[in-house]
Amino acid sequence: MPKQKVIKVQQFDQNIPIEFYTIEDNLDLFDFDYHYQYNFYQIYWFTETSDSTQQIDFDNYALANHQIWIIYPGQVQYFNPTGIKGYYLAIDKDYFNRIINQEITENKLHIAPPLWFELTTDKISLFEALMHLFKQEWNTSKRTSMLEKYLGIYLHHIQDLKELSTYRQPSDNRVQFLLQQVELNYTSHQTNNFYANKIALSVKRMNELLVEATQRTISQHIHNRLLLEAKRLIGYSDLTIQQISSELGFSEVNYFNRFFKKHTALTPLSFRKKVKKVQ
Protein backbone atom coordinates (compact mmCIF):
# COMPACT_ATOMS: atom_id res chain seq x y z
CA MET A 1 0.00 0.00 0.00
CA PRO A 2 1.49 3.40 -0.97
CA LYS A 3 2.28 5.67 1.95
CA GLN A 4 -0.16 8.35 0.86
CA LYS A 5 -3.07 5.97 1.40
CA VAL A 6 -5.13 6.60 4.51
CA ILE A 7 -6.08 3.75 6.81
CA LYS A 8 -9.45 4.38 8.42
CA VAL A 9 -9.27 3.29 12.03
CA GLN A 10 -11.99 2.25 14.46
CA GLN A 11 -11.59 1.53 18.13
CA PHE A 12 -10.16 -1.84 19.05
CA ASP A 13 -12.99 -2.81 21.41
CA GLN A 14 -16.39 -1.35 20.51
CA ASN A 15 -17.74 -2.35 23.93
CA ILE A 16 -15.26 -0.15 25.81
CA PRO A 17 -15.69 3.55 24.95
CA ILE A 18 -12.41 4.65 26.60
CA GLU A 19 -9.14 2.85 25.88
CA PHE A 20 -5.75 3.52 27.49
CA TYR A 21 -2.25 2.70 26.20
CA THR A 22 1.36 3.72 26.66
CA ILE A 23 2.88 4.72 23.33
CA GLU A 24 6.28 3.03 23.75
CA ASP A 25 4.69 -0.31 24.70
CA ASN A 26 2.19 -0.33 21.81
CA LEU A 27 4.13 0.77 18.74
CA ASP A 28 2.00 -1.55 16.61
CA LEU A 29 -0.88 0.90 17.13
CA PHE A 30 1.13 3.64 15.40
CA ASP A 31 2.45 1.96 12.25
CA PHE A 32 4.37 4.91 10.83
CA ASP A 33 4.31 3.66 7.23
CA TYR A 34 0.86 5.14 6.70
CA HIS A 35 -1.48 8.01 7.43
CA TYR A 36 -4.49 7.35 9.62
CA GLN A 37 -7.99 8.77 9.88
CA TYR A 38 -9.81 7.89 13.06
CA ASN A 39 -13.53 7.81 13.82
CA PHE A 40 -12.95 8.58 17.51
CA TYR A 41 -11.24 11.18 19.69
CA GLN A 42 -7.66 10.72 20.81
CA ILE A 43 -5.66 12.37 23.58
CA TYR A 44 -1.87 12.10 23.48
CA TRP A 45 0.50 13.10 26.26
CA PHE A 46 3.99 13.02 24.77
CA THR A 47 6.33 12.70 27.77
CA GLU A 48 9.52 12.21 25.73
CA THR A 49 10.20 13.13 22.11
CA SER A 50 13.27 13.04 19.90
CA ASP A 51 13.19 15.83 17.31
CA SER A 52 9.79 14.42 16.41
CA THR A 53 7.06 15.88 14.24
CA GLN A 54 3.55 14.92 13.33
CA GLN A 55 1.42 15.79 10.33
CA ILE A 56 -2.25 16.63 10.75
CA ASP A 57 -4.31 17.46 7.69
CA PHE A 58 -1.33 18.50 5.53
CA ASP A 59 0.30 20.68 8.21
CA ASN A 60 3.46 19.66 10.09
CA TYR A 61 3.90 20.31 13.81
CA ALA A 62 7.02 19.92 15.94
CA LEU A 63 6.50 17.78 19.02
CA ALA A 64 8.10 18.63 22.35
CA ASN A 65 8.24 16.94 25.74
CA HIS A 66 5.09 17.26 27.81
CA GLN A 67 2.71 18.40 25.13
CA ILE A 68 -0.86 17.14 25.24
CA TRP A 69 -2.65 16.86 21.89
CA ILE A 70 -6.32 16.24 21.19
CA ILE A 71 -6.95 14.65 17.79
CA TYR A 72 -10.51 14.92 16.52
CA PRO A 73 -12.51 12.36 14.52
CA GLY A 74 -11.89 12.77 10.80
CA GLN A 75 -8.46 14.35 11.09
CA VAL A 76 -5.74 12.66 9.05
CA GLN A 77 -2.67 12.05 11.21
CA TYR A 78 0.85 10.77 10.59
CA PHE A 79 3.76 10.48 13.00
CA ASN A 80 6.72 8.23 13.58
CA PRO A 81 6.61 6.86 17.15
CA THR A 82 10.32 5.96 17.22
CA GLY A 83 11.91 7.62 20.24
CA ILE A 84 8.56 8.83 21.59
CA LYS A 85 7.17 7.93 25.00
CA GLY A 86 3.88 8.90 26.53
CA TYR A 87 0.25 8.05 27.10
CA TYR A 88 -2.62 7.59 24.68
CA LEU A 89 -6.40 7.59 25.15
CA ALA A 90 -8.93 6.57 22.49
CA ILE A 91 -12.47 7.81 23.19
CA ASP A 92 -15.62 6.84 21.31
CA LYS A 93 -16.97 9.84 19.38
CA ASP A 94 -20.62 9.52 20.39
CA TYR A 95 -19.66 8.81 23.98
CA PHE A 96 -17.35 11.83 24.12
CA ASN A 97 -19.91 14.16 22.57
CA ARG A 98 -22.82 12.91 24.63
CA ILE A 99 -21.25 12.48 28.06
CA ILE A 100 -18.11 14.55 28.24
CA ASN A 101 -18.99 17.47 25.97
CA GLN A 102 -21.86 18.42 28.27
CA GLU A 103 -19.28 19.52 30.84
CA ILE A 104 -16.93 21.39 28.51
CA THR A 105 -19.10 23.11 25.90
CA GLU A 106 -18.23 26.55 27.23
CA ASN A 107 -14.57 25.83 27.87
CA LYS A 108 -11.50 25.26 25.70
CA LEU A 109 -12.28 21.95 24.03
CA HIS A 110 -13.74 23.51 20.92
CA ILE A 111 -14.56 22.02 17.52
CA ALA A 112 -11.85 23.78 15.56
CA PRO A 113 -8.80 21.54 15.72
CA PRO A 114 -5.87 21.22 16.01
CA LEU A 115 -5.75 21.66 19.75
CA TRP A 116 -2.72 21.15 21.95
CA PHE A 117 -1.44 22.23 25.35
CA GLU A 118 1.81 22.63 27.27
CA LEU A 119 2.15 20.67 30.50
CA THR A 120 4.27 22.73 32.89
CA THR A 121 6.73 21.15 35.33
CA ASP A 122 4.60 21.86 38.38
CA LYS A 123 1.70 19.85 36.89
CA ILE A 124 3.61 16.73 35.85
CA SER A 125 3.21 14.80 39.10
CA LEU A 126 -0.55 15.42 39.09
CA PHE A 127 -0.90 14.13 35.52
CA GLU A 128 1.33 11.13 36.25
CA ALA A 129 -0.99 10.21 39.12
CA LEU A 130 -3.97 10.37 36.76
CA MET A 131 -2.19 8.13 34.26
CA HIS A 132 -1.44 5.65 37.04
CA LEU A 133 -5.16 5.47 37.83
CA PHE A 134 -6.02 4.98 34.15
CA LYS A 135 -3.39 2.26 33.78
CA GLN A 136 -4.45 0.40 36.90
CA GLU A 137 -8.11 0.36 35.86
CA TRP A 138 -7.31 -0.52 32.24
CA ASN A 139 -5.10 -3.45 33.23
CA THR A 140 -7.66 -4.88 35.66
CA SER A 141 -11.41 -4.29 35.51
CA LYS A 142 -11.80 -1.87 32.57
CA ARG A 143 -14.91 -0.44 34.22
CA THR A 144 -16.38 2.26 31.99
CA SER A 145 -17.76 4.17 34.98
CA MET A 146 -14.29 4.50 36.51
CA LEU A 147 -12.55 5.35 33.23
CA GLU A 148 -15.20 8.01 32.61
CA LYS A 149 -14.56 9.62 36.00
CA TYR A 150 -10.81 9.71 35.37
CA LEU A 151 -11.37 11.13 31.89
CA GLY A 152 -13.56 13.91 33.23
CA ILE A 153 -10.87 14.87 35.74
CA TYR A 154 -8.18 14.65 33.04
CA LEU A 155 -10.06 16.95 30.68
CA HIS A 156 -10.74 19.53 33.36
CA HIS A 157 -7.05 19.64 34.28
CA ILE A 158 -6.10 19.89 30.61
CA GLN A 159 -8.25 22.99 30.33
CA ASP A 160 -6.12 24.64 33.03
CA LEU A 161 -2.99 24.29 30.89
CA LYS A 162 -1.52 26.81 28.48
CA GLU A 163 -3.10 26.32 25.07
CA LEU A 164 -0.50 26.35 22.28
CA SER A 165 -2.92 26.46 19.37
CA THR A 166 -4.04 29.90 18.18
CA TYR A 167 -7.80 29.31 18.09
CA ARG A 168 -9.89 31.28 20.53
CA GLN A 169 -13.24 30.00 21.67
CA PRO A 170 -16.20 32.26 20.75
CA SER A 171 -17.92 33.68 23.80
CA ASP A 172 -21.32 33.69 22.08
CA ASN A 173 -22.91 30.23 22.27
CA ARG A 174 -24.78 30.92 19.04
CA VAL A 175 -21.48 31.15 17.19
CA GLN A 176 -20.35 27.82 18.61
CA PHE A 177 -23.68 26.29 17.62
CA LEU A 178 -23.32 27.60 14.05
CA LEU A 179 -19.84 26.11 13.75
CA GLN A 180 -21.20 22.79 14.94
CA GLN A 181 -23.97 23.00 12.34
CA VAL A 182 -21.41 23.65 9.61
CA GLU A 183 -19.52 20.53 10.68
CA LEU A 184 -22.71 18.48 10.52
CA ASN A 185 -24.18 19.90 7.31
CA TYR A 186 -21.44 21.37 5.10
CA THR A 187 -21.91 18.80 2.31
CA SER A 188 -25.70 18.92 2.22
CA HIS A 189 -26.57 22.52 3.13
CA GLN A 190 -24.50 25.39 1.76
CA THR A 191 -26.95 28.29 1.79
CA ASN A 192 -26.88 31.16 4.28
CA ASN A 193 -30.57 30.89 5.04
CA PHE A 194 -30.30 27.31 6.30
CA TYR A 195 -27.90 28.35 9.05
CA ALA A 196 -29.58 31.67 9.85
CA ASN A 197 -32.85 29.82 10.42
CA LYS A 198 -31.08 27.55 12.91
CA ILE A 199 -30.61 30.49 15.29
CA ALA A 200 -33.66 32.50 14.22
CA LEU A 201 -31.67 35.48 12.92
CA SER A 202 -31.37 37.27 9.61
CA VAL A 203 -28.47 36.31 7.37
CA LYS A 204 -26.96 39.75 7.89
CA ARG A 205 -27.11 39.52 11.70
CA MET A 206 -25.80 35.95 11.69
CA ASN A 207 -22.78 36.95 9.63
CA GLU A 208 -22.16 39.95 11.88
CA LEU A 209 -21.93 37.60 14.86
CA LEU A 210 -19.61 35.25 13.02
CA VAL A 211 -17.29 37.94 11.67
CA GLU A 212 -17.02 39.56 15.08
CA ALA A 213 -16.09 36.24 16.73
CA THR A 214 -14.19 34.40 13.98
CA GLN A 215 -13.40 36.96 11.24
CA ARG A 216 -15.28 34.76 8.75
CA THR A 217 -18.80 34.65 7.34
CA ILE A 218 -20.87 31.46 7.27
CA SER A 219 -20.02 30.98 3.58
CA GLN A 220 -16.32 31.22 4.35
CA HIS A 221 -16.64 28.63 7.12
CA ILE A 222 -18.50 26.28 4.76
CA HIS A 223 -15.94 26.77 2.00
CA ASN A 224 -13.05 26.15 4.40
CA ARG A 225 -14.61 22.92 5.63
CA LEU A 226 -15.38 21.76 2.08
CA LEU A 227 -11.83 22.56 1.05
CA LEU A 228 -10.31 20.59 3.93
CA GLU A 229 -12.41 17.53 3.14
CA ALA A 230 -11.64 17.88 -0.56
CA LYS A 231 -7.91 17.89 0.21
CA ARG A 232 -8.29 14.81 2.38
CA LEU A 233 -10.19 12.89 -0.29
CA ILE A 234 -8.02 14.04 -3.20
CA GLY A 235 -4.72 13.48 -1.41
CA TYR A 236 -5.48 10.31 0.52
CA SER A 237 -8.11 8.30 -1.37
CA ASP A 238 -8.51 6.50 -4.67
CA LEU A 239 -11.84 8.18 -5.42
CA THR A 240 -12.11 9.88 -8.78
CA ILE A 241 -12.53 13.64 -8.88
CA GLN A 242 -16.08 13.05 -10.11
CA GLN A 243 -16.82 10.86 -7.07
CA ILE A 244 -15.28 13.39 -4.68
CA SER A 245 -17.27 16.19 -6.26
CA SER A 246 -20.49 14.24 -5.76
CA GLU A 247 -19.64 13.21 -2.21
CA LEU A 248 -19.06 16.85 -1.24
CA GLY A 249 -22.42 17.95 -2.64
CA PHE A 250 -21.33 19.65 -5.88
CA SER A 251 -23.83 19.28 -8.70
CA GLU A 252 -21.18 19.46 -11.43
CA VAL A 253 -17.56 18.34 -11.38
CA ASN A 254 -16.56 21.45 -13.34
CA TYR A 255 -17.96 23.61 -10.55
CA PHE A 256 -15.95 21.59 -8.02
CA ASN A 257 -12.78 21.98 -10.11
CA ARG A 258 -13.25 25.76 -10.24
CA PHE A 259 -13.94 25.93 -6.51
CA PHE A 260 -10.82 23.93 -5.67
CA LYS A 261 -8.54 25.88 -7.99
CA LYS A 262 -9.87 29.21 -6.73
CA HIS A 263 -8.88 28.35 -3.16
CA THR A 264 -5.63 26.46 -3.79
CA ALA A 265 -4.36 27.72 -7.18
CA LEU A 266 -4.15 24.03 -8.19
CA THR A 267 -6.48 21.72 -10.03
CA PRO A 268 -7.59 18.66 -8.03
CA LEU A 269 -5.39 16.37 -10.15
CA SER A 270 -2.38 18.66 -9.71
CA PHE A 271 -2.94 18.65 -5.95
CA ARG A 272 -3.14 14.83 -5.94
CA LYS A 273 0.16 14.58 -7.84
CA LYS A 274 1.77 17.05 -5.43
CA VAL A 275 0.70 15.07 -2.35
CA LYS A 276 1.94 11.79 -3.84
CA LYS A 277 5.26 13.39 -4.76
CA VAL A 278 5.76 14.64 -1.19
CA GLN A 279 4.92 11.24 0.24
Coordinates of C-alpha atoms in Angstrom, one line a residue:
M1 CA 0.0 0.0 0.0
P2 CA 1.5 3.4 -1.0
K3 CA 2.3 5.7 2.0
Q4 CA -0.2 8.3 0.9
K5 CA -3.1 6.0 1.4
V6 CA -5.1 6.6 4.5
I7 CA -6.1 3.8 6.8
K8 CA -9.4 4.4 8.4
V9 CA -9.3 3.3 12.0
Q10 CA -12.0 2.2 14.5
Q11 CA -11.6 1.5 18.1
F12 CA -10.2 -1.8 19.1
D13 CA -13.0 -2.8 21.4
Q14 CA -16.4 -1.4 20.5
N15 CA -17.7 -2.4 23.9
I16 CA -15.3 -0.2 25.8
P17 CA -15.7 3.5 25.0
I18 CA -12.4 4.6 26.6
E19 CA -9.1 2.9 25.9
F20 CA -5.7 3.5 27.5
Y21 CA -2.2 2.7 26.2
T22 CA 1.4 3.7 26.7
I23 CA 2.9 4.7 23.3
E24 CA 6.3 3.0 23.7
D25 CA 4.7 -0.3 24.7
N26 CA 2.2 -0.3 21.8
L27 CA 4.1 0.8 18.7
D28 CA 2.0 -1.6 16.6
L29 CA -0.9 0.9 17.1
F30 CA 1.1 3.6 15.4
D31 CA 2.5 2.0 12.2
F32 CA 4.4 4.9 10.8
D33 CA 4.3 3.7 7.2
Y34 CA 0.9 5.1 6.7
H35 CA -1.5 8.0 7.4
Y36 CA -4.5 7.3 9.6
Q37 CA -8.0 8.8 9.9
Y38 CA -9.8 7.9 13.1
N39 CA -13.5 7.8 13.8
F40 CA -13.0 8.6 17.5
Y41 CA -11.2 11.2 19.7
Q42 CA -7.7 10.7 20.8
I43 CA -5.7 12.4 23.6
Y44 CA -1.9 12.1 23.5
W45 CA 0.5 13.1 26.3
F46 CA 4.0 13.0 24.8
T47 CA 6.3 12.7 27.8
E48 CA 9.5 12.2 25.7
T49 CA 10.2 13.1 22.1
S50 CA 13.3 13.0 19.9
D51 CA 13.2 15.8 17.3
S52 CA 9.8 14.4 16.4
T53 CA 7.1 15.9 14.2
Q54 CA 3.5 14.9 13.3
Q55 CA 1.4 15.8 10.3
I56 CA -2.2 16.6 10.7
D57 CA -4.3 17.5 7.7
F58 CA -1.3 18.5 5.5
D59 CA 0.3 20.7 8.2
N60 CA 3.5 19.7 10.1
Y61 CA 3.9 20.3 13.8
A62 CA 7.0 19.9 15.9
L63 CA 6.5 17.8 19.0
A64 CA 8.1 18.6 22.4
N65 CA 8.2 16.9 25.7
H66 CA 5.1 17.3 27.8
Q67 CA 2.7 18.4 25.1
I68 CA -0.9 17.1 25.2
W69 CA -2.7 16.9 21.9
I70 CA -6.3 16.2 21.2
I71 CA -7.0 14.7 17.8
Y72 CA -10.5 14.9 16.5
P73 CA -12.5 12.4 14.5
G74 CA -11.9 12.8 10.8
Q75 CA -8.5 14.4 11.1
V76 CA -5.7 12.7 9.1
Q77 CA -2.7 12.1 11.2
Y78 CA 0.8 10.8 10.6
F79 CA 3.8 10.5 13.0
N80 CA 6.7 8.2 13.6
P81 CA 6.6 6.9 17.2
T82 CA 10.3 6.0 17.2
G83 CA 11.9 7.6 20.2
I84 CA 8.6 8.8 21.6
K85 CA 7.2 7.9 25.0
G86 CA 3.9 8.9 26.5
Y87 CA 0.2 8.1 27.1
Y88 CA -2.6 7.6 24.7
L89 CA -6.4 7.6 25.1
A90 CA -8.9 6.6 22.5
I91 CA -12.5 7.8 23.2
D92 CA -15.6 6.8 21.3
K93 CA -17.0 9.8 19.4
D94 CA -20.6 9.5 20.4
Y95 CA -19.7 8.8 24.0
F96 CA -17.3 11.8 24.1
N97 CA -19.9 14.2 22.6
R98 CA -22.8 12.9 24.6
I99 CA -21.3 12.5 28.1
I100 CA -18.1 14.6 28.2
N101 CA -19.0 17.5 26.0
Q102 CA -21.9 18.4 28.3
E103 CA -19.3 19.5 30.8
I104 CA -16.9 21.4 28.5
T105 CA -19.1 23.1 25.9
E106 CA -18.2 26.6 27.2
N107 CA -14.6 25.8 27.9
K108 CA -11.5 25.3 25.7
L109 CA -12.3 21.9 24.0
H110 CA -13.7 23.5 20.9
I111 CA -14.6 22.0 17.5
A112 CA -11.8 23.8 15.6
P113 CA -8.8 21.5 15.7
P114 CA -5.9 21.2 16.0
L115 CA -5.8 21.7 19.7
W116 CA -2.7 21.2 22.0
F117 CA -1.4 22.2 25.3
E118 CA 1.8 22.6 27.3
L119 CA 2.1 20.7 30.5
T120 CA 4.3 22.7 32.9
T121 CA 6.7 21.2 35.3
D122 CA 4.6 21.9 38.4
K123 CA 1.7 19.8 36.9
I124 CA 3.6 16.7 35.8
S125 CA 3.2 14.8 39.1
L126 CA -0.6 15.4 39.1
F127 CA -0.9 14.1 35.5
E128 CA 1.3 11.1 36.2
A129 CA -1.0 10.2 39.1
L130 CA -4.0 10.4 36.8
M131 CA -2.2 8.1 34.3
H132 CA -1.4 5.7 37.0
L133 CA -5.2 5.5 37.8
F134 CA -6.0 5.0 34.2
K135 CA -3.4 2.3 33.8
Q136 CA -4.4 0.4 36.9
E137 CA -8.1 0.4 35.9
W138 CA -7.3 -0.5 32.2
N139 CA -5.1 -3.5 33.2
T140 CA -7.7 -4.9 35.7
S141 CA -11.4 -4.3 35.5
K142 CA -11.8 -1.9 32.6
R143 CA -14.9 -0.4 34.2
T144 CA -16.4 2.3 32.0
S145 CA -17.8 4.2 35.0
M146 CA -14.3 4.5 36.5
L147 CA -12.6 5.3 33.2
E148 CA -15.2 8.0 32.6
K149 CA -14.6 9.6 36.0
Y150 CA -10.8 9.7 35.4
L151 CA -11.4 11.1 31.9
G152 CA -13.6 13.9 33.2
I153 CA -10.9 14.9 35.7
Y154 CA -8.2 14.6 33.0
L155 CA -10.1 17.0 30.7
H156 CA -10.7 19.5 33.4
H157 CA -7.1 19.6 34.3
I158 CA -6.1 19.9 30.6
Q159 CA -8.2 23.0 30.3
D160 CA -6.1 24.6 33.0
L161 CA -3.0 24.3 30.9
K162 CA -1.5 26.8 28.5
E163 CA -3.1 26.3 25.1
L164 CA -0.5 26.3 22.3
S165 CA -2.9 26.5 19.4
T166 CA -4.0 29.9 18.2
Y167 CA -7.8 29.3 18.1
R168 CA -9.9 31.3 20.5
Q169 CA -13.2 30.0 21.7
P170 CA -16.2 32.3 20.8
S171 CA -17.9 33.7 23.8
D172 CA -21.3 33.7 22.1
N173 CA -22.9 30.2 22.3
R174 CA -24.8 30.9 19.0
V175 CA -21.5 31.1 17.2
Q176 CA -20.3 27.8 18.6
F177 CA -23.7 26.3 17.6
L178 CA -23.3 27.6 14.1
L179 CA -19.8 26.1 13.7
Q180 CA -21.2 22.8 14.9
Q181 CA -24.0 23.0 12.3
V182 CA -21.4 23.6 9.6
E183 CA -19.5 20.5 10.7
L184 CA -22.7 18.5 10.5
N185 CA -24.2 19.9 7.3
Y186 CA -21.4 21.4 5.1
T187 CA -21.9 18.8 2.3
S188 CA -25.7 18.9 2.2
H189 CA -26.6 22.5 3.1
Q190 CA -24.5 25.4 1.8
T191 CA -26.9 28.3 1.8
N192 CA -26.9 31.2 4.3
N193 CA -30.6 30.9 5.0
F194 CA -30.3 27.3 6.3
Y195 CA -27.9 28.4 9.0
A196 CA -29.6 31.7 9.8
N197 CA -32.8 29.8 10.4
K198 CA -31.1 27.5 12.9
I199 CA -30.6 30.5 15.3
A200 CA -33.7 32.5 14.2
L201 CA -31.7 35.5 12.9
S202 CA -31.4 37.3 9.6
V203 CA -28.5 36.3 7.4
K204 CA -27.0 39.7 7.9
R205 CA -27.1 39.5 11.7
M206 CA -25.8 36.0 11.7
N207 CA -22.8 37.0 9.6
E208 CA -22.2 39.9 11.9
L209 CA -21.9 37.6 14.9
L210 CA -19.6 35.2 13.0
V211 CA -17.3 37.9 11.7
E212 CA -17.0 39.6 15.1
A213 CA -16.1 36.2 16.7
T214 CA -14.2 34.4 14.0
Q215 CA -13.4 37.0 11.2
R216 CA -15.3 34.8 8.8
T217 CA -18.8 34.6 7.3
I218 CA -20.9 31.5 7.3
S219 CA -20.0 31.0 3.6
Q220 CA -16.3 31.2 4.3
H221 CA -16.6 28.6 7.1
I222 CA -18.5 26.3 4.8
H223 CA -15.9 26.8 2.0
N224 CA -13.0 26.2 4.4
R225 CA -14.6 22.9 5.6
L226 CA -15.4 21.8 2.1
L227 CA -11.8 22.6 1.0
L228 CA -10.3 20.6 3.9
E229 CA -12.4 17.5 3.1
A230 CA -11.6 17.9 -0.6
K231 CA -7.9 17.9 0.2
R232 CA -8.3 14.8 2.4
L233 CA -10.2 12.9 -0.3
I234 CA -8.0 14.0 -3.2
G235 CA -4.7 13.5 -1.4
Y236 CA -5.5 10.3 0.5
S237 CA -8.1 8.3 -1.4
D238 CA -8.5 6.5 -4.7
L239 CA -11.8 8.2 -5.4
T240 CA -12.1 9.9 -8.8
I241 CA -12.5 13.6 -8.9
Q242 CA -16.1 13.0 -10.1
Q243 CA -16.8 10.9 -7.1
I244 CA -15.3 13.4 -4.7
S245 CA -17.3 16.2 -6.3
S246 CA -20.5 14.2 -5.8
E247 CA -19.6 13.2 -2.2
L248 CA -19.1 16.8 -1.2
G249 CA -22.4 18.0 -2.6
F250 CA -21.3 19.6 -5.9
S251 CA -23.8 19.3 -8.7
E252 CA -21.2 19.5 -11.4
V253 CA -17.6 18.3 -11.4
N254 CA -16.6 21.5 -13.3
Y255 CA -18.0 23.6 -10.5
F256 CA -16.0 21.6 -8.0
N257 CA -12.8 22.0 -10.1
R258 CA -13.2 25.8 -10.2
F259 CA -13.9 25.9 -6.5
F260 CA -10.8 23.9 -5.7
K261 CA -8.5 25.9 -8.0
K262 CA -9.9 29.2 -6.7
H263 CA -8.9 28.4 -3.2
T264 CA -5.6 26.5 -3.8
A265 CA -4.4 27.7 -7.2
L266 CA -4.2 24.0 -8.2
T267 CA -6.5 21.7 -10.0
P268 CA -7.6 18.7 -8.0
L269 CA -5.4 16.4 -10.1
S270 CA -2.4 18.7 -9.7
F271 CA -2.9 18.7 -6.0
R272 CA -3.1 14.8 -5.9
K273 CA 0.2 14.6 -7.8
K274 CA 1.8 17.0 -5.4
V275 CA 0.7 15.1 -2.4
K276 CA 1.9 11.8 -3.8
K277 CA 5.3 13.4 -4.8
V278 CA 5.8 14.6 -1.2
Q279 CA 4.9 11.2 0.2

